[in-house]
Coordinates of C-alpha atoms in Angstrom, one line a residue:
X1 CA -7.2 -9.7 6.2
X2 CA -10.8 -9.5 7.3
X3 CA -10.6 -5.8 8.1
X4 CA -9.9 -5.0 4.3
X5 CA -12.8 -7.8 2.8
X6 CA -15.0 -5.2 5.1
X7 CA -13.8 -2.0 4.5
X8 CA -15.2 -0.7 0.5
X9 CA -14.4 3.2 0.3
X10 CA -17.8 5.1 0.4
X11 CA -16.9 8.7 0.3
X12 CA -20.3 9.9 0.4
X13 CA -20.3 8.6 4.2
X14 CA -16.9 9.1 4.6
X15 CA -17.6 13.4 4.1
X16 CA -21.2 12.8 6.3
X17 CA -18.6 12.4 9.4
X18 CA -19.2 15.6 11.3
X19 CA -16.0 17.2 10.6
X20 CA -13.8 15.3 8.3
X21 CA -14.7 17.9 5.2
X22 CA -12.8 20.6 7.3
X23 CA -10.0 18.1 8.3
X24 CA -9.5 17.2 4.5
X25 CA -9.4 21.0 3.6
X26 CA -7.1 22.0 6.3
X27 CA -5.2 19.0 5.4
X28 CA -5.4 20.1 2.0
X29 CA -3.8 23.9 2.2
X30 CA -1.3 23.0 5.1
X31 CA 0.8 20.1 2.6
X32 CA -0.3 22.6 -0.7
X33 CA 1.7 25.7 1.0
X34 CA 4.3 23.1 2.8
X35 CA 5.0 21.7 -0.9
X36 CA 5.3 25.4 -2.3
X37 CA 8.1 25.9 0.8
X38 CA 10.2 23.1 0.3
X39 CA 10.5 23.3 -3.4
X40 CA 11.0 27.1 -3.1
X41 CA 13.5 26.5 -0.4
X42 CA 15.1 23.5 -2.6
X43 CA 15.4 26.1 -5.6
X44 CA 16.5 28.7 -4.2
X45 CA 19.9 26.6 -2.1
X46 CA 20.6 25.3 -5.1
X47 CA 20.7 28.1 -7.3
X48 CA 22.9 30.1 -4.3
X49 CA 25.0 27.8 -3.6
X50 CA 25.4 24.9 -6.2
X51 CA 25.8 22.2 -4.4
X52 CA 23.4 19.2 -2.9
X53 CA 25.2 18.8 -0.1
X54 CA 23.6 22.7 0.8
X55 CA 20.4 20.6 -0.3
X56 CA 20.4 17.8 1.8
X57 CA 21.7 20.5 5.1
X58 CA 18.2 21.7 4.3
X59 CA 16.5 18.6 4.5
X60 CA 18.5 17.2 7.3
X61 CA 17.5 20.3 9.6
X62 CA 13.9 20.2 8.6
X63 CA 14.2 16.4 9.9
X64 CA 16.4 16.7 13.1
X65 CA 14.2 18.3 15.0
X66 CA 12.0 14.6 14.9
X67 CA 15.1 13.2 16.9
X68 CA 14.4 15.2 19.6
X69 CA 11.2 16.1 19.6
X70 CA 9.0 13.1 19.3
X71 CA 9.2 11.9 23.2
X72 CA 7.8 14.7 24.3
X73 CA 5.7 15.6 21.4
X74 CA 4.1 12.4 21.8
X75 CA 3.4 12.6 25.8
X76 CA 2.0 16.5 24.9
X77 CA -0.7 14.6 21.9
X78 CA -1.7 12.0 24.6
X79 CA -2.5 14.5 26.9
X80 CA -3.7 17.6 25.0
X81 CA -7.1 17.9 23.1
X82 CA -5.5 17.4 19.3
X83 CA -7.5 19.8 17.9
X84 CA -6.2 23.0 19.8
X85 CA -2.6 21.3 19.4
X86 CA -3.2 21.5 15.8
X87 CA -4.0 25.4 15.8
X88 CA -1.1 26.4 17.6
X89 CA 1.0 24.5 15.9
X90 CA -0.3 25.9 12.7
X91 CA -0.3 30.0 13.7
X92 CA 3.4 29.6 15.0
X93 CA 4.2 28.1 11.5
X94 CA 2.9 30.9 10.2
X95 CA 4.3 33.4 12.2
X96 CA 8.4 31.9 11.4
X97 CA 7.4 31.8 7.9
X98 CA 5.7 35.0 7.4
X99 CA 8.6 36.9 9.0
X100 CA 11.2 34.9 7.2
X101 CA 9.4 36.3 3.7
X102 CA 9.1 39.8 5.0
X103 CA 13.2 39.4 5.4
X104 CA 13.2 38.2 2.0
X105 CA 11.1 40.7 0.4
X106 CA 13.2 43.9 1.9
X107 CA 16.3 41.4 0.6
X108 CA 17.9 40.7 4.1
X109 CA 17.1 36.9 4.4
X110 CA 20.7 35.5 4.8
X111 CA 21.1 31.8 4.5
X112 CA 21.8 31.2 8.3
X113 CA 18.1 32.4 8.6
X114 CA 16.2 30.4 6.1
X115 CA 18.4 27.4 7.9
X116 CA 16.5 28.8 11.2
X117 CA 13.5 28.8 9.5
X118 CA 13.7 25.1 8.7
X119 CA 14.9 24.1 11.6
X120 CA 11.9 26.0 13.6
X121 CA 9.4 24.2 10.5
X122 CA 10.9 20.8 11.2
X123 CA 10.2 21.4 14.9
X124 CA 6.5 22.3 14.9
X125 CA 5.8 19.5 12.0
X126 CA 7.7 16.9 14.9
X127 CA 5.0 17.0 16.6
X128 CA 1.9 18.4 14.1
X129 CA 1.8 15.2 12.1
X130 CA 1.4 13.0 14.6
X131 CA -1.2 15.0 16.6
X132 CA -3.5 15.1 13.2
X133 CA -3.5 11.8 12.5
X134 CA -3.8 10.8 16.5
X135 CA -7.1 13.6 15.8
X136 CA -8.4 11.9 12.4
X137 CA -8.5 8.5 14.7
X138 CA -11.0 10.8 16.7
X139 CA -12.9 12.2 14.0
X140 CA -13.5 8.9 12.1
X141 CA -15.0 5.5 13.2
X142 CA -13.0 2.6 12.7
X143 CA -15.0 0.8 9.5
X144 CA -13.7 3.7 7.8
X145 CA -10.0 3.8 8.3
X146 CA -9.1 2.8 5.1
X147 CA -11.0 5.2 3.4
X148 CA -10.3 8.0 5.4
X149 CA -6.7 7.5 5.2
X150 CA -6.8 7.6 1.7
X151 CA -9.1 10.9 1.7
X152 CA -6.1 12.6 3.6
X153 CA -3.6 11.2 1.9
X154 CA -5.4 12.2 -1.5
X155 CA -5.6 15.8 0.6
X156 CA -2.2 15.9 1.2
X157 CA -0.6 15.0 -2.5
X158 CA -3.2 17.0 -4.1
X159 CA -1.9 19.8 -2.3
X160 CA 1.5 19.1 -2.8
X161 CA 0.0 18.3 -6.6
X162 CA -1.2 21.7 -6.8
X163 CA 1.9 23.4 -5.3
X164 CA 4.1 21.1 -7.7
X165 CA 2.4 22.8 -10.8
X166 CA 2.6 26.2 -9.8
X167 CA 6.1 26.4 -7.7
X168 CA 7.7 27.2 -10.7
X169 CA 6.1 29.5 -12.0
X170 CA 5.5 31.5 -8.9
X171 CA 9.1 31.2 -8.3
X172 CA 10.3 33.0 -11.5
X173 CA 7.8 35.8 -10.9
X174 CA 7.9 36.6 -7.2
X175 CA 10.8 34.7 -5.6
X176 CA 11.0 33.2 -2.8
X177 CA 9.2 36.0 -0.9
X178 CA 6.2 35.1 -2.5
X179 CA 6.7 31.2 -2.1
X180 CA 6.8 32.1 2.2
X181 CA 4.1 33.9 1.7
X182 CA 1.9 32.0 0.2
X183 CA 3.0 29.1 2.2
X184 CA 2.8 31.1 5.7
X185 CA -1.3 32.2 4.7
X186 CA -1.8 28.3 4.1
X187 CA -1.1 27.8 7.6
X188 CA -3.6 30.3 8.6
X189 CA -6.6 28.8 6.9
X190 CA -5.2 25.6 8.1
X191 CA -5.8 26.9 11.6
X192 CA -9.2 28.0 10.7
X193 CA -10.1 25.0 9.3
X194 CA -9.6 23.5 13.1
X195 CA -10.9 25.6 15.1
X196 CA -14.1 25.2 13.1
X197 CA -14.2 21.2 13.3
X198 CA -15.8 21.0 16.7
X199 CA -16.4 23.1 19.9
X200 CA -15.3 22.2 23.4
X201 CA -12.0 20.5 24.8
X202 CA -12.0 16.9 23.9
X203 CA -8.7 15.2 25.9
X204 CA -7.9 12.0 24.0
X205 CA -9.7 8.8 24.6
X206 CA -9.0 4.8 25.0
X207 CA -10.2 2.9 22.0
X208 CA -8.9 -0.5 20.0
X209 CA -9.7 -1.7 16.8
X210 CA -9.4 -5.1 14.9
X211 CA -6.3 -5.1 12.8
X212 CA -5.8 -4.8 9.3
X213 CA -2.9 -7.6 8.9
X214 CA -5.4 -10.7 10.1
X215 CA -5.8 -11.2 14.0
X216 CA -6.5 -8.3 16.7
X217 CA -3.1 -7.1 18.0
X218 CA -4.4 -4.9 20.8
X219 CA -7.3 -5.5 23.0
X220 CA -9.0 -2.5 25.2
X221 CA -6.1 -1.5 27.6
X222 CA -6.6 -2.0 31.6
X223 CA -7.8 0.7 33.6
X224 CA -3.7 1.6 34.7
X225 CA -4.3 3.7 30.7
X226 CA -7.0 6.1 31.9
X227 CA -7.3 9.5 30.8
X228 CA -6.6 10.9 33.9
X229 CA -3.7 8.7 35.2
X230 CA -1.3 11.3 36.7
X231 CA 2.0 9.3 34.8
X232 CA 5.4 11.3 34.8
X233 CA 6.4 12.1 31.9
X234 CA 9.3 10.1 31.8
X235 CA 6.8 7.4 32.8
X236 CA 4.3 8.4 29.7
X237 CA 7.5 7.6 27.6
X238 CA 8.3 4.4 28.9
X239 CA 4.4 3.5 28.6
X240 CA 4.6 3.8 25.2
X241 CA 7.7 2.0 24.4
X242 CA 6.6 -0.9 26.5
X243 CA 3.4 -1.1 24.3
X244 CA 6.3 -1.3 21.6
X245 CA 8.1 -4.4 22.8
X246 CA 4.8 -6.0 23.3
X247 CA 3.7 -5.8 19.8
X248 CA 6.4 -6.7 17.1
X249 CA 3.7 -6.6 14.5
X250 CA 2.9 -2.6 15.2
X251 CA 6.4 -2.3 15.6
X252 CA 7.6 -4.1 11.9
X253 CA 4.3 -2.0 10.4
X254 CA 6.2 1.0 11.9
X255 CA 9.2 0.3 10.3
X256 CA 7.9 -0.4 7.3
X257 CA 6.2 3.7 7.3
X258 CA 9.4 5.1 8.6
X259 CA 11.7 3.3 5.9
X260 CA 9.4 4.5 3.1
X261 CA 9.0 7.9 4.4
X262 CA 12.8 8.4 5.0
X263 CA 13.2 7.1 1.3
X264 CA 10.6 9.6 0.0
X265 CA 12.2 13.2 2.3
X266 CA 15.4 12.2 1.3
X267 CA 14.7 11.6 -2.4
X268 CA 14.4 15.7 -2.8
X269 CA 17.9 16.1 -2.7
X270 CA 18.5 13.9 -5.8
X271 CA 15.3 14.8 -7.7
X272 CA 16.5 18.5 -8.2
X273 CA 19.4 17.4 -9.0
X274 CA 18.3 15.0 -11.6
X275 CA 16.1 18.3 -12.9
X276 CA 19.0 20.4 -12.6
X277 CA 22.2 18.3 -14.2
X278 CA 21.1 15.4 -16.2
X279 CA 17.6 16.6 -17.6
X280 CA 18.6 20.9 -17.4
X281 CA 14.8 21.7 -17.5
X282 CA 15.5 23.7 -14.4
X283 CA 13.0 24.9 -11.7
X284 CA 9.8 24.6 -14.3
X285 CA 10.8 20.8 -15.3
X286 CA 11.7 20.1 -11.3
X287 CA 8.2 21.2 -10.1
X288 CA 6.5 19.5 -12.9
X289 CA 8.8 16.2 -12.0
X290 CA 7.0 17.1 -8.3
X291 CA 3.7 17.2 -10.0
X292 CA 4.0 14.0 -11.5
X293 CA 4.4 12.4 -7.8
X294 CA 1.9 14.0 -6.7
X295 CA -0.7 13.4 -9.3
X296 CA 0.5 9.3 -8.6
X297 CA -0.3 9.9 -5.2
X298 CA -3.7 11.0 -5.3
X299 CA -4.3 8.6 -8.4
X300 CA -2.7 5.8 -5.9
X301 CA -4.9 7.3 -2.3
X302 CA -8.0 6.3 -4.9
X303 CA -6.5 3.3 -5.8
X304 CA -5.4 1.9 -2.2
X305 CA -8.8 0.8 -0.6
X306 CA -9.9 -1.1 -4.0
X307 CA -6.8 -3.0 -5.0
X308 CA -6.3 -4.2 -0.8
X309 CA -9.9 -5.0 -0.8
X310 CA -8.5 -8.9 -1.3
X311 CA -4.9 -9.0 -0.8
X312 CA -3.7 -6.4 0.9
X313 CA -0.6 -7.8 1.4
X314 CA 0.2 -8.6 -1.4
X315 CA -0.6 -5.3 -2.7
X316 CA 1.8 -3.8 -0.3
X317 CA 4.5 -5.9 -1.6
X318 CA 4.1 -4.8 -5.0
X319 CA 4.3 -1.4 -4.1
X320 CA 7.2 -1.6 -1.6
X321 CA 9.1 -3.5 -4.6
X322 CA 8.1 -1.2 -7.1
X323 CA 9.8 2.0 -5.6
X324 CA 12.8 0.1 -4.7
X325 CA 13.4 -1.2 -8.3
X326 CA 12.3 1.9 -9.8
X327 CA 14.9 4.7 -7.8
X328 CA 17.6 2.6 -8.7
X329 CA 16.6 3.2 -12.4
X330 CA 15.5 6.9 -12.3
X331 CA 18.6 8.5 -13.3
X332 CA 18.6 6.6 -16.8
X333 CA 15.3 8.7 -17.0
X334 CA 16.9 10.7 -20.4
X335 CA 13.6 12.2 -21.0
X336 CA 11.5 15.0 -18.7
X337 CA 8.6 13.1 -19.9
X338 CA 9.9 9.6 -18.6
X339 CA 10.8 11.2 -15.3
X340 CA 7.6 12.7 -14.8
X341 CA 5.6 8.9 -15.6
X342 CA 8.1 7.4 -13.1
X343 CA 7.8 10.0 -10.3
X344 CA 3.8 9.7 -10.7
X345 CA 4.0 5.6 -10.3
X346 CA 6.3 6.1 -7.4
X347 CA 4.1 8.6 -5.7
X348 CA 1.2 6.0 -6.4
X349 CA 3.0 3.4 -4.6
X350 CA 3.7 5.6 -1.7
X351 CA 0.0 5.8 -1.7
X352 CA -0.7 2.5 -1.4
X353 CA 2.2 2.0 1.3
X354 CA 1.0 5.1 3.4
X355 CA -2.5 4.0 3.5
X356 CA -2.0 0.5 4.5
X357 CA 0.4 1.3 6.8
X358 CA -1.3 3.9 8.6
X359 CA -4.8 2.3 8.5
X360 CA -3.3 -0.7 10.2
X361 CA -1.4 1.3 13.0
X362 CA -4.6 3.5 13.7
X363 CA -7.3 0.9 13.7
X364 CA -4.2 -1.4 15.9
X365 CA -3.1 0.8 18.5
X366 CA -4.9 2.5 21.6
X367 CA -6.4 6.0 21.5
X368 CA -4.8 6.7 24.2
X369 CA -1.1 5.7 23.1
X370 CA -1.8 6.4 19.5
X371 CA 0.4 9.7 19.7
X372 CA 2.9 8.4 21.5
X373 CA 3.5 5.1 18.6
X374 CA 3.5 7.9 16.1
X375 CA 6.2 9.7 17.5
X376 CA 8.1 6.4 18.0
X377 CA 7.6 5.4 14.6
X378 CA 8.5 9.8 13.3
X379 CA 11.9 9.2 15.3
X380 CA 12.7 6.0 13.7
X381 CA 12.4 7.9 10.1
X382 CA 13.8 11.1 11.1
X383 CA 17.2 8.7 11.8
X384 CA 16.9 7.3 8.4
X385 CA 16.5 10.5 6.9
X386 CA 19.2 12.3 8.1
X387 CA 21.6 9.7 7.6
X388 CA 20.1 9.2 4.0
X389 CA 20.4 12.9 3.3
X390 CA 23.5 13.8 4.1
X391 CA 24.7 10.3 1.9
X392 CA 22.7 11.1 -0.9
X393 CA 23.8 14.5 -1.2
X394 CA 27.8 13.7 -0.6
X395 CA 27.5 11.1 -3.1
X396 CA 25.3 13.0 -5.9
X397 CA 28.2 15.3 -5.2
X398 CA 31.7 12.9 -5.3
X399 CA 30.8 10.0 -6.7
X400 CA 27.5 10.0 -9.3
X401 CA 24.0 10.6 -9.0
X402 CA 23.5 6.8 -10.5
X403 CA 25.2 5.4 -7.3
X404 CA 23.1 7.8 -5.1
X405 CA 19.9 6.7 -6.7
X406 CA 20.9 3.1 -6.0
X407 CA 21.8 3.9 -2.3
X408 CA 17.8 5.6 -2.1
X409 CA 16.3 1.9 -3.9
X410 CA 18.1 0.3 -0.9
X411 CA 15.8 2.3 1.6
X412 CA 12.9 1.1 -0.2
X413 CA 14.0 -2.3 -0.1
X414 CA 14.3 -2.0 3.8
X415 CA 11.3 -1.3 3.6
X416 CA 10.3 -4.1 2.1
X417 CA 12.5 -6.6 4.1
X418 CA 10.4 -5.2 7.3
X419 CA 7.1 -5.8 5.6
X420 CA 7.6 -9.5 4.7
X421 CA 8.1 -9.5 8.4
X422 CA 5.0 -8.6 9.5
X423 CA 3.3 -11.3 7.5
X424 CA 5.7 -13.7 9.3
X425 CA 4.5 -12.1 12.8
X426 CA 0.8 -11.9 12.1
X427 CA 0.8 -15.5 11.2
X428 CA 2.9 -16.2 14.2
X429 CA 1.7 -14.1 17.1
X430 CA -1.3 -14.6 19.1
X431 CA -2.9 -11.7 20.3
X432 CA -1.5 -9.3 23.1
X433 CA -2.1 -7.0 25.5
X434 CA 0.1 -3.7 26.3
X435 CA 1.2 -3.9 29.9
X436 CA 1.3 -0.9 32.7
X437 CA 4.5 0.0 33.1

């Protein structure tokens, strides 16, 4: 645990990084208009078509794309300077969404469309998220993992905190034209944001950092991982999985992120319908349930570096039990009030578990297969989630919501299961290093 005895946030040198204060702000308005489009999007299925099976189509199309995607996202971030990956990533978002809220506002967006639109999201966010956290690996030295990763992460839920707060009101007043609009000029600043961060083509590097978890996992790679190694891509894939197989601790951490994250997609489909039929606060109470996580989470991105200062482990534990005790109970929530108190400490403990997780995998793994282990670890949660959607939904729908909440603490407790096993590895495993494949 000696990376986190050594690692005390200090924000005021985190923000001094050449920059990170554009990275946080375009991290910032890309989740704030990505939370205003997912809710919208949520509200406005549900309200056509009454059911959360139409709900969880949504979310399983916004995911699917990371099934197929990831290889070859992964190869593109390894090879590509991040930052102008980021940009065009970000103005083709903007151009689906924009058009797909000009339909709406003339009244001609049919439902096949808005599925299109998702679909085309899911694929450009396949390979955007990894790409910006392969880039924040580039932006920020190692020493300050922890508290960068909790500076984004308090980016990200305070923008979905601020599109929480405000979805439901916009969505009364303006529809979801306005919600795509709003959403599709976020992705335009976002863009800005990058292009302003630094000047001249950067290709991604080779780097390796201590672990967080106790012993270094990854020592600096042979000279077979240079930049300019002229790899297939086929062979670029099988690169990265080998680095994989070689390190079962990376490889539980990952599973760990990706059982969490498919426990968090796939919890929209029950949330609105928790709003919806057991609380009937309708789209103001839902976005305010959303608020709550998101005010947790940016409470909890605060929290993470100073409670994992000493035990981070155990901390993670906590957490991981936490949101797997707590879905189970959330549709005895009887009260908006109580729902909105138990979304905010789950969102905190997805804090927690996002930044541990992630600060271990970046300051573990290899600049130069960083965006590769990403997309490994997206694919392993985009499974999850679809699989949890579509089972959440059909059983909000024919059986109860009380079972399908029980079905999402079960996630969690994956989750959990994979994390006691990476205490068991890093205790176990001597250091390693990734062979050529």
């Amino acid at each position: 645990m000696t990376f986190f005895r050594s690692s005390k946030p200090d924000w005021r040198r985190l923000f001094a990084n050449p920059g990170f204060p554009l990275y946080f702000v375009a991290m910032f308005v890309s989740l704030f208009g990505t939370g205003m489009n997912f809710a919208g999007v949520t509200l406005y299925v549900l309200a056509k078509t009454h059911s959360t099976v139409q709900v969880s189509f949504t979310v399983i199309l916004l995911t699917l794309p990371r099934l197929l995607v990831p290889p070859l996202g992964g190869v593109l971030t390894d090879r590509v300077d991040r930052r102008y990956l980021s940009i065009v990533l970000d103005l083709g978002r903007a151009a689906v969404v924009l058009l797909a809220a000009l339909l709406a506002w003339r009244d001609r967006l049919e439902l096949w469309q808005l599925y299109g639109m998702v679909l085309l999201l899911g694929v450009g966010f396949a390979i955007y998220w990894s790409s910006s956290l392969a880039l924040l690996q580039e932006v920020i030295p190692a020493p300050q993992l922890i508290s960068a990763n909790s500076a984004v992460l308090i980016a990200v839920q305070g923008g979905m905190l601020a599109a929480g707060g405000l979805v439901g009101l916009v969505y009364e007043r303006t529809g979801l034209a306005g919600i795509l609009s709003i959403d599709g000029i976020t992705y335009v600043l976002s863009a800005l944001c990058f292009y302003l961060l630094r000047r001249g083509y950067f290709p991604p590097q080779i780097a390796a950092s201590p672990a967080l978890f106790g012993s270094v996992l990854v020592s600096r790679p042979s000279e077979n991982y240079l930049v300019g190694s002229a790899h297939s891509v086929l062979a670029d894939i099988h690169e990265g999985l080998n680095y994989l197989r070689t390190q079962p601790t990376v490889l539980a951490l990952g599973l760990t992120y990706a059982c969490m994250m498919a426990g968090v997609i796939s919890a929209n489909v029950l949330v609105v319908a928790l709003a919806n039929n057991l609380l009937h606060v309708g789209a103001r109470g839902y976005g305010f349930i959303e608020s709550g996580w998101a005010l947790g989470a940016v409470i909890g991105g605060f929290a993470a570096a100073p409670l994992s200062h000493k035990r981070p482990f155990q901390v993670l534990i906590t957490a991981l039990l936490l949101l797997a005790v707590g879905h189970a109970l959330f549709p005895y929530a009887t009260f908006l009030f109580v729902a909105i108190l138990m979304n905010a400490v789950f969102g905190a403990c997805r804090a927690i578990v996002a930044v541990l997780t992630q600060s271990s995998i970046l300051a573990s793994v290899p600049n130069r297969l960083m965006g590769r282990t990403q997309s490994a670890f997206a694919f392993m949660a985009t499974v999850l989630q679809v699989v949890m959607s579509f089972a959440l939904g059909w059983l909000a729908e024919h059986a109860s919501l009380q079972i399908a909440f029980l079905l999402l603490g079960a996630i969690y407790g994956a989750a959990l299961l994979a994390a006691l096993r990476v205490r068991t590895l890093d205790s176990t495993l001597p250091a390693t290093e990734p062979t050529a494949a």
